[in-house]
Amino acid sequence: MTASPGALVPVALEAVALAGDLIRSRRPGTLTAKGDRDMASELDFAVERAVRARLRLRTPEVAVLGEEEGVTGRYDGDLLWALDPIDGTANFVHGMPLTGVSLGLLRGDRPVLGVIDLPFLGARYWAVEHAGAYEGDRRISASRTGGLREAIVAIGDYAVGAGAEEQNALRLALTERLAGRVQRVRMLGSAAIDLAWVAEGKLDACVALSNNPWDTAAGVVIAREAGAVVIDLDGSDHTAASTATIAVAPRVAGELLDLVQSWRQVAPPHARGA
């Protein structure tokens, strides 16, 4: 029988600690192209395989979805680990410390446990559903910023590859709307950091027009347990099936959703999450 999510927190913490040690101690190695201006490093694969092996040893009944090598193990529709071995690979390859390991546990389409390790910043965030969010042993909470004019909002990376020009026109339009309303817009290059920092109150919101489970599962449960509102573009509760990922401090949520809705009204139908 599969253990409860709470009982698996030590397993997840152990797995990301292993990953963090590898990232701090090794160079990126050979780069493999994943498409136009996108890549995986040799270390992405090494970290993913090391974490998979540890999870297979500790939770052999739970399948693992990794960014680089897909699903391993038998997935029965219940619990699924979702792993991004190095979130922010481009940052890592260029020697920037804004990179992290993201390990979430999904039950169906809802994340119920998450751990994010930022190996170069000395921070490890974790949460399990209904038990709060933590950085190390310290409980964390989303910001109490009262309005968008005082808010710092992170936006997800611009697109590369097929269809990038059209997708980026949408992202630029959303960025323009944010820039005219918020205190500052930031692009950090890591969904894991965006979500963890919303949970900790360093960011007041983050908006990503994507929703890959390996990128978002851990951060979504951490942000949600810290008191952030985590939603899709249409304002519905965020799940693994959502089209986008928005995490926002509670007192700013209404204004930000209004801004996103105004953008959706003029965006093409395929960009509306409809």
PDB file of C-alpha atoms in Angstrom:
ATOM      1  CA  MET A   1       0.000   0.000   0.000  1.00  0.00           C
ATOM      2  CA  THR A   2       1.240   3.484  -0.860  1.00  0.00           C
ATOM      3  CA  ALA A   3       2.156   5.648   2.106  1.00  0.00           C
ATOM      4  CA  SER A   4       0.314   8.897   2.784  1.00  0.00           C
ATOM      5  CA  PRO A   5       1.838  12.073   1.290  1.00  0.00           C
ATOM      6  CA  GLY A   6       2.895  13.265   4.734  1.00  0.00           C
ATOM      7  CA  ALA A   7       4.842  10.070   5.323  1.00  0.00           C
ATOM      8  CA  LEU A   8       6.704  10.637   2.058  1.00  0.00           C
ATOM      9  CA  VAL A   9       8.118  14.060   3.011  1.00  0.00           C
ATOM     10  CA  PRO A  10      11.403  12.543   4.294  1.00  0.00           C
ATOM     11  CA  VAL A  11      11.761  10.611   1.040  1.00  0.00           C
ATOM     12  CA  ALA A  12      11.284  13.760  -1.039  1.00  0.00           C
ATOM     13  CA  LEU A  13      13.670  15.796   1.127  1.00  0.00           C
ATOM     14  CA  GLU A  14      16.302  13.076   0.842  1.00  0.00           C
ATOM     15  CA  ALA A  15      15.910  12.912  -2.948  1.00  0.00           C
ATOM     16  CA  VAL A  16      16.300  16.654  -3.523  1.00  0.00           C
ATOM     17  CA  ALA A  17      19.233  16.803  -1.102  1.00  0.00           C
ATOM     18  CA  LEU A  18      20.967  14.226  -3.294  1.00  0.00           C
ATOM     19  CA  ALA A  19      20.169  16.304  -6.380  1.00  0.00           C
ATOM     20  CA  GLY A  20      21.392  19.515  -4.766  1.00  0.00           C
ATOM     21  CA  ASP A  21      24.702  17.927  -3.823  1.00  0.00           C
ATOM     22  CA  LEU A  22      25.236  16.802  -7.419  1.00  0.00           C
ATOM     23  CA  ILE A  23      24.432  20.235  -8.833  1.00  0.00           C
ATOM     24  CA  ARG A  24      26.796  22.026  -6.457  1.00  0.00           C
ATOM     25  CA  SER A  25      29.659  19.636  -7.097  1.00  0.00           C
ATOM     26  CA  ARG A  26      29.558  19.120 -10.874  1.00  0.00           C
ATOM     27  CA  ARG A  27      29.802  21.126 -14.075  1.00  0.00           C
ATOM     28  CA  PRO A  28      26.939  21.132 -16.622  1.00  0.00           C
ATOM     29  CA  GLY A  29      28.867  18.885 -19.023  1.00  0.00           C
ATOM     30  CA  THR A  30      27.812  18.251 -22.607  1.00  0.00           C
ATOM     31  CA  LEU A  31      24.704  20.077 -23.814  1.00  0.00           C
ATOM     32  CA  THR A  32      21.975  18.299 -25.786  1.00  0.00           C
ATOM     33  CA  ALA A  33      19.689  20.376 -28.017  1.00  0.00           C
ATOM     34  CA  LYS A  34      15.964  19.992 -27.268  1.00  0.00           C
ATOM     35  CA  GLY A  35      14.850  22.305 -30.054  1.00  0.00           C
ATOM     36  CA  ASP A  36      15.392  25.916 -31.037  1.00  0.00           C
ATOM     37  CA  ARG A  37      17.436  27.613 -28.281  1.00  0.00           C
ATOM     38  CA  ASP A  38      16.521  24.971 -25.716  1.00  0.00           C
ATOM     39  CA  MET A  39      18.852  22.432 -24.184  1.00  0.00           C
ATOM     40  CA  ALA A  40      19.468  19.889 -21.468  1.00  0.00           C
ATOM     41  CA  SER A  41      22.847  19.508 -19.856  1.00  0.00           C
ATOM     42  CA  GLU A  42      24.612  16.250 -19.165  1.00  0.00           C
ATOM     43  CA  LEU A  43      24.002  16.970 -15.497  1.00  0.00           C
ATOM     44  CA  ASP A  44      20.222  17.307 -16.038  1.00  0.00           C
ATOM     45  CA  PHE A  45      20.195  13.664 -17.098  1.00  0.00           C
ATOM     46  CA  ALA A  46      22.562  12.551 -14.324  1.00  0.00           C
ATOM     47  CA  VAL A  47      20.513  14.238 -11.612  1.00  0.00           C
ATOM     48  CA  GLU A  48      17.238  12.868 -12.970  1.00  0.00           C
ATOM     49  CA  ARG A  49      18.609   9.325 -13.072  1.00  0.00           C
ATOM     50  CA  ALA A  50      20.031   9.592  -9.554  1.00  0.00           C
ATOM     51  CA  VAL A  51      16.742  10.888  -8.141  1.00  0.00           C
ATOM     52  CA  ARG A  52      14.738   8.264 -10.046  1.00  0.00           C
ATOM     53  CA  ALA A  53      16.941   5.536  -8.589  1.00  0.00           C
ATOM     54  CA  ARG A  54      16.477   6.873  -5.054  1.00  0.00           C
ATOM     55  CA  LEU A  55      12.708   7.167  -5.449  1.00  0.00           C
ATOM     56  CA  ARG A  56      12.489   3.711  -7.002  1.00  0.00           C
ATOM     57  CA  LEU A  57      14.325   2.336  -3.964  1.00  0.00           C
ATOM     58  CA  ARG A  58      12.206   4.185  -1.406  1.00  0.00           C
ATOM     59  CA  THR A  59       8.801   4.198  -3.160  1.00  0.00           C
ATOM     60  CA  PRO A  60       8.841   1.435  -5.781  1.00  0.00           C
ATOM     61  CA  GLU A  61       5.047   1.548  -6.083  1.00  0.00           C
ATOM     62  CA  VAL A  62       5.005   5.214  -7.240  1.00  0.00           C
ATOM     63  CA  ALA A  63       5.830   6.065 -10.868  1.00  0.00           C
ATOM     64  CA  VAL A  64       8.105   9.006 -11.680  1.00  0.00           C
ATOM     65  CA  LEU A  65       7.549  11.631 -14.376  1.00  0.00           C
ATOM     66  CA  GLY A  66      10.801  13.429 -15.200  1.00  0.00           C
ATOM     67  CA  GLU A  67      11.320  16.299 -17.615  1.00  0.00           C
ATOM     68  CA  GLU A  68      14.134  14.584 -19.496  1.00  0.00           C
ATOM     69  CA  GLU A  69      13.082  10.928 -19.703  1.00  0.00           C
ATOM     70  CA  GLY A  70       9.306  10.807 -19.228  1.00  0.00           C
ATOM     71  CA  VAL A  71       7.486   8.301 -17.017  1.00  0.00           C
ATOM     72  CA  THR A  72       9.134   5.286 -15.441  1.00  0.00           C
ATOM     73  CA  GLY A  73       7.324   2.752 -13.289  1.00  0.00           C
ATOM     74  CA  ARG A  74       3.700   1.683 -13.481  1.00  0.00           C
ATOM     75  CA  TYR A  75       1.332   4.636 -13.131  1.00  0.00           C
ATOM     76  CA  ASP A  76      -2.110   3.613 -11.856  1.00  0.00           C
ATOM     77  CA  GLY A  77      -3.676   7.079 -11.923  1.00  0.00           C
ATOM     78  CA  ASP A  78      -3.158   7.710  -8.205  1.00  0.00           C
ATOM     79  CA  LEU A  79       0.228   8.996  -6.987  1.00  0.00           C
ATOM     80  CA  LEU A  80       2.934  10.244  -9.361  1.00  0.00           C
ATOM     81  CA  TRP A  81       6.257  11.924  -8.628  1.00  0.00           C
ATOM     82  CA  ALA A  82       6.947  14.890 -10.944  1.00  0.00           C
ATOM     83  CA  LEU A  83      10.601  15.914 -11.214  1.00  0.00           C
ATOM     84  CA  ASP A  84      12.506  18.739 -12.836  1.00  0.00           C
ATOM     85  CA  PRO A  85      16.134  17.850 -12.101  1.00  0.00           C
ATOM     86  CA  ILE A  86      17.476  21.325 -12.906  1.00  0.00           C
ATOM     87  CA  ASP A  87      14.818  23.987 -13.271  1.00  0.00           C
ATOM     88  CA  GLY A  88      16.521  26.949 -14.906  1.00  0.00           C
ATOM     89  CA  THR A  89      19.036  25.002 -16.985  1.00  0.00           C
ATOM     90  CA  ALA A  90      19.918  28.063 -19.077  1.00  0.00           C
ATOM     91  CA  ASN A  91      20.687  29.987 -15.880  1.00  0.00           C
ATOM     92  CA  PHE A  92      22.798  27.088 -14.609  1.00  0.00           C
ATOM     93  CA  VAL A  93      24.774  26.747 -17.835  1.00  0.00           C
ATOM     94  CA  HIS A  94      25.555  30.472 -17.723  1.00  0.00           C
ATOM     95  CA  GLY A  95      26.712  30.350 -14.122  1.00  0.00           C
ATOM     96  CA  MET A  96      23.702  32.143 -12.635  1.00  0.00           C
ATOM     97  CA  PRO A  97      22.525  30.885  -9.220  1.00  0.00           C
ATOM     98  CA  LEU A  98      18.802  31.079 -10.067  1.00  0.00           C
ATOM     99  CA  THR A  99      18.283  27.369 -10.533  1.00  0.00           C
ATOM    100  CA  GLY A 100      16.573  24.682  -8.495  1.00  0.00           C
ATOM    101  CA  VAL A 101      15.424  21.100  -8.125  1.00  0.00           C
ATOM    102  CA  SER A 102      11.648  20.636  -8.158  1.00  0.00           C
ATOM    103  CA  LEU A 103      10.047  17.422  -6.904  1.00  0.00           C
ATOM    104  CA  GLY A 104       6.278  17.246  -6.538  1.00  0.00           C
ATOM    105  CA  LEU A 105       3.878  14.441  -5.742  1.00  0.00           C
ATOM    106  CA  LEU A 106       0.585  14.423  -7.637  1.00  0.00           C
ATOM    107  CA  ARG A 107      -2.552  12.607  -6.567  1.00  0.00           C
ATOM    108  CA  GLY A 108      -4.561  12.493  -9.753  1.00  0.00           C
ATOM    109  CA  ASP A 109      -4.285  16.010 -11.163  1.00  0.00           C
ATOM    110  CA  ARG A 110      -3.657  17.771  -7.826  1.00  0.00           C
ATOM    111  CA  PRO A 111      -0.226  18.214  -6.206  1.00  0.00           C
ATOM    112  CA  VAL A 112      -0.215  17.080  -2.577  1.00  0.00           C
ATOM    113  CA  LEU A 113       3.491  17.331  -1.657  1.00  0.00           C
ATOM    114  CA  GLY A 114       6.342  19.432  -2.944  1.00  0.00           C
ATOM    115  CA  VAL A 115      10.002  20.098  -2.307  1.00  0.00           C
ATOM    116  CA  ILE A 116      12.125  22.740  -4.048  1.00  0.00           C
ATOM    117  CA  ASP A 117      15.854  22.988  -3.379  1.00  0.00           C
ATOM    118  CA  LEU A 118      17.850  26.039  -4.487  1.00  0.00           C
ATOM    119  CA  PRO A 119      21.374  24.639  -4.209  1.00  0.00           C
ATOM    120  CA  PHE A 120      23.276  27.884  -4.845  1.00  0.00           C
ATOM    121  CA  LEU A 121      21.046  29.992  -2.605  1.00  0.00           C
ATOM    122  CA  GLY A 122      21.025  27.666   0.399  1.00  0.00           C
ATOM    123  CA  ALA A 123      17.235  27.384   0.590  1.00  0.00           C
ATOM    124  CA  ARG A 124      14.941  24.382   0.641  1.00  0.00           C
ATOM    125  CA  TYR A 125      11.168  24.782   0.521  1.00  0.00           C
ATOM    126  CA  TRP A 126       8.643  22.079   1.222  1.00  0.00           C
ATOM    127  CA  ALA A 127       4.979  21.527   1.889  1.00  0.00           C
ATOM    128  CA  VAL A 128       2.426  18.775   2.194  1.00  0.00           C
ATOM    129  CA  GLU A 129      -1.260  19.392   1.627  1.00  0.00           C
ATOM    130  CA  HIS A 130      -3.128  20.682   4.708  1.00  0.00           C
ATOM    131  CA  ALA A 131       0.076  21.031   6.774  1.00  0.00           C
ATOM    132  CA  GLY A 132       1.544  24.439   5.835  1.00  0.00           C
ATOM    133  CA  ALA A 133       4.634  25.474   3.885  1.00  0.00           C
ATOM    134  CA  TYR A 134       8.202  25.743   5.129  1.00  0.00           C
ATOM    135  CA  GLU A 135      11.672  26.936   4.213  1.00  0.00           C
ATOM    136  CA  GLY A 136      13.815  24.570   6.226  1.00  0.00           C
ATOM    137  CA  ASP A 137      12.202  24.539   9.687  1.00  0.00           C
ATOM    138  CA  ARG A 138      10.640  28.003   9.292  1.00  0.00           C
ATOM    139  CA  ARG A 139       6.993  28.284   8.382  1.00  0.00           C
ATOM    140  CA  ILE A 140       6.440  30.699   5.494  1.00  0.00           C
ATOM    141  CA  SER A 141       3.463  32.638   4.180  1.00  0.00           C
ATOM    142  CA  ALA A 142       2.509  34.661   1.132  1.00  0.00           C
ATOM    143  CA  SER A 143       2.864  38.431   1.207  1.00  0.00           C
ATOM    144  CA  ARG A 144       0.269  40.817   2.610  1.00  0.00           C
ATOM    145  CA  THR A 145       0.803  43.408  -0.115  1.00  0.00           C
ATOM    146  CA  GLY A 146      -2.489  45.201  -0.557  1.00  0.00           C
ATOM    147  CA  GLY A 147      -2.494  46.251  -4.200  1.00  0.00           C
ATOM    148  CA  LEU A 148      -0.916  45.736  -7.592  1.00  0.00           C
ATOM    149  CA  ARG A 149       0.815  49.131  -7.485  1.00  0.00           C
ATOM    150  CA  GLU A 150       2.976  47.812  -4.627  1.00  0.00           C
ATOM    151  CA  ALA A 151       3.420  44.329  -6.076  1.00  0.00           C
ATOM    152  CA  ILE A 152       6.439  42.640  -7.629  1.00  0.00           C
ATOM    153  CA  VAL A 153       5.227  40.125 -10.211  1.00  0.00           C
ATOM    154  CA  ALA A 154       7.319  37.494 -11.983  1.00  0.00           C
ATOM    155  CA  ILE A 155       6.407  36.362 -15.470  1.00  0.00           C
ATOM    156  CA  GLY A 156       7.436  33.085 -17.069  1.00  0.00           C
ATOM    157  CA  ASP A 157      10.064  32.758 -19.781  1.00  0.00           C
ATOM    158  CA  TYR A 158       9.359  33.736 -23.355  1.00  0.00           C
ATOM    159  CA  ALA A 159       8.796  30.869 -25.755  1.00  0.00           C
ATOM    160  CA  VAL A 160      11.325  29.295 -28.099  1.00  0.00           C
ATOM    161  CA  GLY A 161      10.867  26.847 -30.940  1.00  0.00           C
ATOM    162  CA  ALA A 162       7.871  26.351 -33.222  1.00  0.00           C
ATOM    163  CA  GLY A 163       5.208  29.013 -32.807  1.00  0.00           C
ATOM    164  CA  ALA A 164       7.427  31.152 -30.575  1.00  0.00           C
ATOM    165  CA  GLU A 165       6.753  34.405 -32.430  1.00  0.00           C
ATOM    166  CA  GLU A 166       2.987  34.154 -31.945  1.00  0.00           C
ATOM    167  CA  GLN A 167       3.299  32.948 -28.357  1.00  0.00           C
ATOM    168  CA  ASN A 168       5.707  35.726 -27.480  1.00  0.00           C
ATOM    169  CA  ALA A 169       3.417  38.366 -28.935  1.00  0.00           C
ATOM    170  CA  LEU A 170       0.899  37.222 -26.312  1.00  0.00           C
ATOM    171  CA  ARG A 171       3.509  37.236 -23.560  1.00  0.00           C
ATOM    172  CA  LEU A 172       4.670  40.710 -24.537  1.00  0.00           C
ATOM    173  CA  ALA A 173       1.096  41.983 -24.477  1.00  0.00           C
ATOM    174  CA  LEU A 174       0.610  40.557 -20.989  1.00  0.00           C
ATOM    175  CA  THR A 175       3.978  41.951 -19.864  1.00  0.00           C
ATOM    176  CA  GLU A 176       2.947  45.374 -21.128  1.00  0.00           C
ATOM    177  CA  ARG A 177      -0.268  45.288 -19.121  1.00  0.00           C
ATOM    178  CA  LEU A 178       1.586  44.202 -15.996  1.00  0.00           C
ATOM    179  CA  ALA A 179       4.296  46.844 -16.457  1.00  0.00           C
ATOM    180  CA  GLY A 180       1.660  49.561 -16.509  1.00  0.00           C
ATOM    181  CA  ARG A 181       0.041  48.427 -13.261  1.00  0.00           C
ATOM    182  CA  VAL A 182       2.520  46.767 -10.913  1.00  0.00           C
ATOM    183  CA  GLN A 183       5.549  48.090  -9.049  1.00  0.00           C
ATOM    184  CA  ARG A 184       8.021  45.877 -10.923  1.00  0.00           C
ATOM    185  CA  VAL A 185       7.983  42.936 -13.356  1.00  0.00           C
ATOM    186  CA  ARG A 186      10.656  40.256 -13.034  1.00  0.00           C
ATOM    187  CA  MET A 187      11.681  37.298 -15.193  1.00  0.00           C
ATOM    188  CA  LEU A 188      13.811  34.889 -13.160  1.00  0.00           C
ATOM    189  CA  GLY A 189      13.956  31.940 -15.560  1.00  0.00           C
ATOM    190  CA  SER A 190      12.745  29.302 -13.103  1.00  0.00           C
ATOM    191  CA  ALA A 191       9.130  28.414 -12.358  1.00  0.00           C
ATOM    192  CA  ALA A 192      10.262  26.675  -9.175  1.00  0.00           C
ATOM    193  CA  ILE A 193      11.840  29.879  -7.864  1.00  0.00           C
ATOM    194  CA  ASP A 194       8.850  31.971  -8.934  1.00  0.00           C
ATOM    195  CA  LEU A 195       6.436  29.765  -6.992  1.00  0.00           C
ATOM    196  CA  ALA A 196       8.682  29.309  -3.950  1.00  0.00           C
ATOM    197  CA  TRP A 197       9.225  33.049  -3.683  1.00  0.00           C
ATOM    198  CA  VAL A 198       5.504  33.757  -3.937  1.00  0.00           C
ATOM    199  CA  ALA A 199       5.105  31.292  -1.062  1.00  0.00           C
ATOM    200  CA  GLU A 200       7.781  33.101   0.941  1.00  0.00           C
ATOM    201  CA  GLY A 201       6.482  36.594   0.148  1.00  0.00           C
ATOM    202  CA  LYS A 202       9.534  37.701  -1.835  1.00  0.00           C
ATOM    203  CA  LEU A 203       7.264  37.949  -4.877  1.00  0.00           C
ATOM    204  CA  ASP A 204       3.641  39.019  -4.696  1.00  0.00           C
ATOM    205  CA  ALA A 205       2.618  36.993  -7.739  1.00  0.00           C
ATOM    206  CA  CYS A 206       3.881  34.967 -10.659  1.00  0.00           C
ATOM    207  CA  VAL A 207       2.237  34.336 -14.009  1.00  0.00           C
ATOM    208  CA  ALA A 208       3.339  31.566 -16.370  1.00  0.00           C
ATOM    209  CA  LEU A 209       1.483  30.799 -19.602  1.00  0.00           C
ATOM    210  CA  SER A 210       2.422  27.136 -19.279  1.00  0.00           C
ATOM    211  CA  ASN A 211       1.879  24.270 -16.883  1.00  0.00           C
ATOM    212  CA  ASN A 212       4.331  21.391 -17.169  1.00  0.00           C
ATOM    213  CA  PRO A 213       3.863  19.185 -14.074  1.00  0.00           C
ATOM    214  CA  TRP A 214       7.612  18.826 -13.507  1.00  0.00           C
ATOM    215  CA  ASP A 215       7.943  22.627 -13.448  1.00  0.00           C
ATOM    216  CA  THR A 216       4.942  23.456 -11.304  1.00  0.00           C
ATOM    217  CA  ALA A 217       3.703  20.555  -9.147  1.00  0.00           C
ATOM    218  CA  ALA A 218       6.037  21.172  -6.199  1.00  0.00           C
ATOM    219  CA  GLY A 219       5.750  24.948  -6.296  1.00  0.00           C
ATOM    220  CA  VAL A 220       1.969  24.933  -6.588  1.00  0.00           C
ATOM    221  CA  VAL A 221       1.438  22.988  -3.369  1.00  0.00           C
ATOM    222  CA  ILE A 222       4.100  25.069  -1.564  1.00  0.00           C
ATOM    223  CA  ALA A 223       2.491  28.347  -2.662  1.00  0.00           C
ATOM    224  CA  ARG A 224      -1.014  27.107  -1.877  1.00  0.00           C
ATOM    225  CA  GLU A 225      -0.023  25.917   1.595  1.00  0.00           C
ATOM    226  CA  ALA A 226       1.631  29.306   2.229  1.00  0.00           C
ATOM    227  CA  GLY A 227      -1.717  30.985   1.640  1.00  0.00           C
ATOM    228  CA  ALA A 228      -1.306  32.097  -1.964  1.00  0.00           C
ATOM    229  CA  VAL A 229      -4.170  31.821  -4.418  1.00  0.00           C
ATOM    230  CA  VAL A 230      -3.158  29.428  -7.210  1.00  0.00           C
ATOM    231  CA  ILE A 231      -5.363  29.515 -10.296  1.00  0.00           C
ATOM    232  CA  ASP A 232      -5.618  29.009 -14.044  1.00  0.00           C
ATOM    233  CA  LEU A 233      -6.169  31.843 -16.544  1.00  0.00           C
ATOM    234  CA  ASP A 234      -9.948  31.632 -16.160  1.00  0.00           C
ATOM    235  CA  GLY A 235      -9.749  31.950 -12.381  1.00  0.00           C
ATOM    236  CA  SER A 236     -10.502  28.283 -11.697  1.00  0.00           C
ATOM    237  CA  ASP A 237      -8.514  26.331  -9.130  1.00  0.00           C
ATOM    238  CA  HIS A 238      -5.162  25.250 -10.549  1.00  0.00           C
ATOM    239  CA  THR A 239      -4.614  21.572 -11.369  1.00  0.00           C
ATOM    240  CA  ALA A 240      -2.166  19.591 -13.463  1.00  0.00           C
ATOM    241  CA  ALA A 241      -4.644  19.969 -16.338  1.00  0.00           C
ATOM    242  CA  SER A 242      -4.633  23.774 -16.201  1.00  0.00           C
ATOM    243  CA  THR A 243      -3.378  25.730 -19.204  1.00  0.00           C
ATOM    244  CA  ALA A 244      -1.383  28.261 -17.170  1.00  0.00           C
ATOM    245  CA  THR A 245      -0.048  28.788 -13.664  1.00  0.00           C
ATOM    246  CA  ILE A 246      -0.849  31.889 -11.629  1.00  0.00           C
ATOM    247  CA  ALA A 247       0.110  32.172  -7.952  1.00  0.00           C
ATOM    248  CA  VAL A 248      -0.741  35.395  -6.149  1.00  0.00           C
ATOM    249  CA  ALA A 249      -0.924  36.843  -2.642  1.00  0.00           C
ATOM    250  CA  PRO A 250      -4.540  36.845  -1.440  1.00  0.00           C
ATOM    251  CA  ARG A 251      -5.001  40.608  -1.172  1.00  0.00           C
ATOM    252  CA  VAL A 252      -3.761  41.132  -4.743  1.00  0.00           C
ATOM    253  CA  ALA A 253      -5.610  38.211  -6.326  1.00  0.00           C
ATOM    254  CA  GLY A 254      -8.716  40.107  -7.387  1.00  0.00           C
ATOM    255  CA  GLU A 255      -6.823  42.895  -9.134  1.00  0.00           C
ATOM    256  CA  LEU A 256      -4.460  40.514 -10.877  1.00  0.00           C
ATOM    257  CA  LEU A 257      -7.284  38.297 -12.079  1.00  0.00           C
ATOM    258  CA  ASP A 258      -9.084  41.373 -13.453  1.00  0.00           C
ATOM    259  CA  LEU A 259      -5.925  42.336 -15.346  1.00  0.00           C
ATOM    260  CA  VAL A 260      -5.516  38.824 -16.755  1.00  0.00           C
ATOM    261  CA  GLN A 261      -9.179  38.702 -17.751  1.00  0.00           C
ATOM    262  CA  SER A 262      -8.867  42.017 -19.588  1.00  0.00           C
ATOM    263  CA  TRP A 263      -5.881  40.593 -21.474  1.00  0.00           C
ATOM    264  CA  ARG A 264      -7.766  37.382 -22.291  1.00  0.00           C
ATOM    265  CA  GLN A 265     -10.615  39.357 -23.850  1.00  0.00           C
ATOM    266  CA  VAL A 266      -8.303  40.645 -26.578  1.00  0.00           C
ATOM    267  CA  ALA A 267      -6.091  37.549 -26.870  1.00  0.00           C
ATOM    268  CA  PRO A 268      -6.771  34.932 -29.577  1.00  0.00           C
ATOM    269  CA  PRO A 269      -9.045  32.060 -28.436  1.00  0.00           C
ATOM    270  CA  HIS A 270      -6.190  29.540 -28.195  1.00  0.00           C
ATOM    271  CA  ALA A 271      -4.470  31.787 -25.620  1.00  0.00           C
ATOM    272  CA  ARG A 272      -7.489  32.142 -23.367  1.00  0.00           C
ATOM    273  CA  GLY A 273      -7.357  28.726 -21.753  1.00  0.00           C
ATOM    274  CA  ALA A 274     -10.753  28.061 -23.294  1.00  0.00           C
TER     275      ALA A 274
END
